[in-house]
Amino acid sequence: MLGYTLGAVVAVIAAVALDVAGTRQRLVTHGHFWVAYAVILFFQLVMNGVLTGIPIVTYDPDVHLGLRVANAPVEDIGFGFGLVLSVLTVWSRAGAHPGDDAAGEERGGEP
Amino acid sequence: MGHWSYLVVLLLTFAAAAWLEAWPGVRVLRDPRRLAIALLPGAAFLVWDVVVAARGWWSFSPELTLGPRLWGLPLEEVAFFVVVPVCAILGYEAVGATLRRRRGGR
């Protein structure tokens, strides 16, 4: 039973739904998000490699596909993406001014 | 290696991103209310983490964590859901500030 795999798929879908429909921030349509995600993914792979390589965390091989990236199950990339996107979506929404729809992108550094 | 291992990994991860707070235009740690709201999705992932650990889908080394557990997880694993989101937001804001400067010529 690939429960861990199913969880990763749900995490990705739920985060995209929250971003696109739930909050209408639509970070996934902006290059800003993807540039940042590329940087974050690199560090995530380093951290995953350390946590599973030492190993601080050990996985039951029966609940995931068995495909590993940087030591960790490939599913962890899905969970990481879901966590990062949902957090950044809510961060972006929380910084929106009243009346804004897609907010934040152009404003961050202004006084 | 030892009981401090996971804590050291978390501290190094935080250190790798924390300096971005000094990046011009980045204000993450100085906006604690907005930051607290942004940590809320992490709670859902934490609940999933508790369920997965309880089912034995993964386990944490007692030798490489400090010892105290919360909902069956090492305290470091709970802290993971604060540290990683904060680092992600710092990275996102630093990229945003850089893109704005390049576009606006400032």
Short mmCIF file of C-alpha atoms in Angstrom, two decimals:
data_model
loop_
_atom_site.label_atom_id
_atom_site.label_comp_id
_atom_site.label_asym_id
_atom_site.label_seq_id
_atom_site.Cartn_x
_atom_site.Cartn_y
_atom_site.Cartn_z
CA MET A 1 0.00 0.00 0.00
CA LEU A 2 1.62 3.20 -1.19
CA GLY A 3 0.05 5.46 1.40
CA TYR A 4 3.03 7.76 1.58
CA THR A 5 2.95 8.22 -2.20
CA LEU A 6 -0.76 9.04 -2.14
CA GLY A 7 -0.13 11.58 0.64
CA ALA A 8 2.48 13.35 -1.48
CA VAL A 9 0.09 13.62 -4.45
CA VAL A 10 -2.65 15.00 -2.19
CA ALA A 11 -0.19 17.53 -0.69
CA VAL A 12 0.73 18.89 -4.14
CA ILE A 13 -2.89 19.10 -5.34
CA ALA A 14 -4.09 20.71 -2.11
CA ALA A 15 -1.32 23.34 -2.17
CA VAL A 16 -1.97 24.26 -5.82
CA ALA A 17 -5.73 24.44 -5.12
CA LEU A 18 -5.12 26.74 -2.14
CA ASP A 19 -2.86 28.95 -4.24
CA VAL A 20 -4.94 29.13 -7.42
CA ALA A 21 -8.54 28.90 -6.16
CA GLY A 22 -8.55 29.20 -2.37
CA THR A 23 -6.59 32.45 -1.99
CA ARG A 24 -6.26 33.42 -5.68
CA GLN A 25 -2.63 34.40 -5.07
CA ARG A 26 -1.61 32.28 -8.11
CA LEU A 27 2.07 32.15 -7.18
CA VAL A 28 2.48 29.18 -9.54
CA THR A 29 1.86 31.51 -12.50
CA HIS A 30 4.75 33.79 -11.54
CA GLY A 31 8.46 33.36 -12.31
CA HIS A 32 9.22 34.86 -8.89
CA PHE A 33 7.87 31.73 -7.17
CA TRP A 34 9.66 29.27 -9.46
CA VAL A 35 13.05 30.98 -9.15
CA ALA A 36 12.69 30.92 -5.37
CA TYR A 37 11.45 27.31 -5.44
CA ALA A 38 14.51 26.21 -7.45
CA VAL A 39 16.76 27.64 -4.73
CA ILE A 40 14.63 26.17 -1.94
CA LEU A 41 14.55 22.75 -3.66
CA PHE A 42 18.33 22.65 -3.78
CA PHE A 43 18.55 23.24 -0.03
CA GLN A 44 15.70 20.79 0.60
CA LEU A 45 17.64 18.05 -1.21
CA VAL A 46 20.73 18.79 0.88
CA MET A 47 18.66 18.65 4.10
CA ASN A 48 16.83 15.47 3.00
CA GLY A 49 20.14 13.86 2.12
CA VAL A 50 21.49 14.58 5.59
CA LEU A 51 18.34 13.54 7.49
CA THR A 52 17.98 10.24 5.63
CA GLY A 53 21.69 9.61 5.14
CA ILE A 54 22.88 9.79 8.78
CA PRO A 55 20.05 8.46 9.23
CA ILE A 56 18.01 10.60 11.60
CA VAL A 57 14.83 9.37 9.91
CA THR A 58 14.19 5.90 8.43
CA TYR A 59 11.32 4.98 6.08
CA ASP A 60 9.26 1.81 5.87
CA PRO A 61 10.07 0.65 2.30
CA ASP A 62 6.53 -0.71 1.82
CA VAL A 63 4.75 2.67 1.81
CA HIS A 64 6.64 4.51 -0.93
CA LEU A 65 7.65 3.86 -4.54
CA GLY A 66 11.28 3.07 -3.75
CA LEU A 67 12.58 5.77 -6.08
CA ARG A 68 15.09 7.86 -4.17
CA VAL A 69 16.44 11.37 -4.79
CA ALA A 70 19.31 12.54 -2.59
CA ASN A 71 18.77 9.50 -0.34
CA ALA A 72 15.14 10.36 0.42
CA PRO A 73 12.02 8.90 -1.21
CA VAL A 74 10.98 10.94 -4.27
CA GLU A 75 7.67 11.54 -2.45
CA ASP A 76 9.47 13.96 -0.12
CA ILE A 77 9.84 16.38 -3.04
CA GLY A 78 6.02 16.40 -3.30
CA PHE A 79 5.60 17.03 0.42
CA GLY A 80 8.26 19.74 0.34
CA PHE A 81 6.61 21.44 -2.63
CA GLY A 82 3.21 21.32 -0.89
CA LEU A 83 4.62 22.79 2.31
CA VAL A 84 6.60 25.54 0.57
CA LEU A 85 3.84 26.56 -1.85
CA SER A 86 1.10 26.63 0.81
CA VAL A 87 3.27 28.62 3.23
CA LEU A 88 4.30 31.15 0.54
CA THR A 89 0.71 31.44 -0.67
CA VAL A 90 -0.54 32.26 2.83
CA TRP A 91 2.44 34.58 3.42
CA SER A 92 1.61 36.40 0.20
CA ARG A 93 -2.08 36.61 1.07
CA ALA A 94 -1.35 37.82 4.59
CA GLY A 95 0.66 40.70 3.12
CA ALA A 96 -2.09 41.74 0.71
CA HIS A 97 -3.77 45.08 1.25
CA PRO A 98 -7.58 45.15 1.52
CA GLY A 99 -9.20 45.15 -1.91
CA ASP A 100 -6.26 43.51 -3.62
CA ASP A 101 -6.77 40.35 -5.61
CA ALA A 102 -3.37 39.10 -6.71
CA ALA A 103 -1.21 40.93 -4.22
CA GLY A 104 2.32 41.43 -3.11
CA GLU A 105 4.27 40.81 -6.30
CA GLU A 106 5.13 44.42 -7.04
CA ARG A 107 5.06 45.96 -3.63
CA GLY A 108 7.35 44.28 -1.13
CA GLY A 109 10.09 46.84 -0.66
CA GLU A 110 7.97 49.96 -0.61
CA PRO A 111 7.74 52.04 2.54
CA MET B 1 27.01 12.37 15.71
CA GLY B 2 24.85 12.12 18.81
CA HIS B 3 21.65 13.36 20.37
CA TRP B 4 22.33 16.85 19.02
CA SER B 5 22.44 15.74 15.38
CA TYR B 6 18.93 16.75 14.31
CA LEU B 7 19.12 20.03 16.24
CA VAL B 8 22.42 20.88 14.53
CA VAL B 9 20.86 20.16 11.11
CA LEU B 10 17.98 22.54 11.93
CA LEU B 11 20.31 25.29 13.19
CA LEU B 12 22.53 25.03 10.09
CA THR B 13 19.44 25.18 7.86
CA PHE B 14 18.22 28.30 9.65
CA ALA B 15 21.67 29.88 9.46
CA ALA B 16 21.81 29.21 5.71
CA ALA B 17 18.76 31.45 5.20
CA ALA B 18 18.65 33.83 8.19
CA TRP B 19 21.26 36.23 6.76
CA LEU B 20 18.81 37.04 3.94
CA GLU B 21 16.89 39.14 6.47
CA ALA B 22 19.66 41.74 5.98
CA TRP B 23 19.00 41.74 2.20
CA PRO B 24 17.61 45.14 1.15
CA GLY B 25 13.83 44.95 0.92
CA VAL B 26 13.50 41.72 2.90
CA ARG B 27 11.40 42.03 6.05
CA VAL B 28 10.38 38.61 7.27
CA LEU B 29 11.54 38.22 10.86
CA ARG B 30 10.46 41.79 11.59
CA ASP B 31 6.85 40.99 10.68
CA PRO B 32 5.99 38.36 13.32
CA ARG B 33 2.20 38.59 12.89
CA ARG B 34 2.33 37.91 9.15
CA LEU B 35 4.94 35.21 9.75
CA ALA B 36 2.73 33.47 12.33
CA ILE B 37 -0.19 33.39 9.87
CA ALA B 38 2.08 31.99 7.16
CA LEU B 39 3.12 29.11 9.45
CA LEU B 40 -0.48 27.82 9.64
CA PRO B 41 -0.24 25.47 6.59
CA GLY B 42 2.72 23.82 8.32
CA ALA B 43 0.30 22.69 11.04
CA ALA B 44 -1.55 20.52 8.50
CA PHE B 45 1.73 18.92 7.45
CA LEU B 46 2.62 18.42 11.12
CA VAL B 47 -0.65 16.53 11.68
CA TRP B 48 0.17 14.30 8.71
CA ASP B 49 3.65 13.78 10.17
CA VAL B 50 2.12 12.64 13.48
CA VAL B 51 -0.15 10.16 11.67
CA VAL B 52 2.68 8.78 9.53
CA ALA B 53 4.95 8.31 12.55
CA ALA B 54 2.14 6.64 14.53
CA ARG B 55 1.58 4.18 11.68
CA GLY B 56 5.27 3.37 11.60
CA TRP B 57 5.69 4.60 8.01
CA TRP B 58 8.79 6.33 9.25
CA SER B 59 10.71 6.49 12.50
CA PHE B 60 13.19 8.83 14.14
CA SER B 61 16.47 7.68 15.60
CA PRO B 62 16.45 7.89 19.43
CA GLU B 63 20.26 8.17 19.31
CA LEU B 64 20.31 11.20 16.98
CA THR B 65 17.51 13.23 18.60
CA LEU B 66 17.37 14.94 21.99
CA GLY B 67 14.79 12.61 23.53
CA PRO B 68 11.64 14.58 24.50
CA ARG B 69 8.72 13.74 22.22
CA LEU B 70 5.52 15.61 21.40
CA TRP B 71 2.67 13.63 19.80
CA GLY B 72 5.21 10.86 19.21
CA LEU B 73 7.61 13.15 17.32
CA PRO B 74 11.00 14.42 18.48
CA LEU B 75 10.77 18.14 19.41
CA GLU B 76 13.19 18.82 16.55
CA GLU B 77 10.70 17.39 14.06
CA VAL B 78 8.02 19.78 15.40
CA ALA B 79 10.51 22.66 15.08
CA PHE B 80 11.15 21.59 11.47
CA PHE B 81 7.70 22.99 10.59
CA VAL B 82 8.76 26.40 11.85
CA VAL B 83 12.35 26.47 10.57
CA VAL B 84 11.69 25.27 7.02
CA PRO B 85 8.77 27.65 6.31
CA VAL B 86 10.74 30.62 7.69
CA CYS B 87 13.71 29.73 5.48
CA ALA B 88 11.43 29.36 2.45
CA ILE B 89 9.85 32.79 3.05
CA LEU B 90 13.29 34.40 3.46
CA GLY B 91 14.38 32.89 0.15
CA TYR B 92 11.17 33.94 -1.57
CA GLU B 93 11.46 37.53 -0.34
CA ALA B 94 15.14 37.79 -1.27
CA VAL B 95 14.37 36.59 -4.81
CA GLY B 96 11.45 39.02 -5.00
CA ALA B 97 13.55 41.96 -3.82
CA THR B 98 16.25 41.10 -6.36
CA LEU B 99 13.78 40.80 -9.25
CA ARG B 100 12.15 44.13 -8.31
CA ARG B 101 15.53 45.88 -8.24
CA ARG B 102 16.51 44.47 -11.62
CA ARG B 103 13.18 45.46 -13.15
CA GLY B 104 13.00 48.89 -11.53
CA GLY B 105 16.67 49.75 -11.86
CA ARG B 106 17.10 50.34 -8.16
#
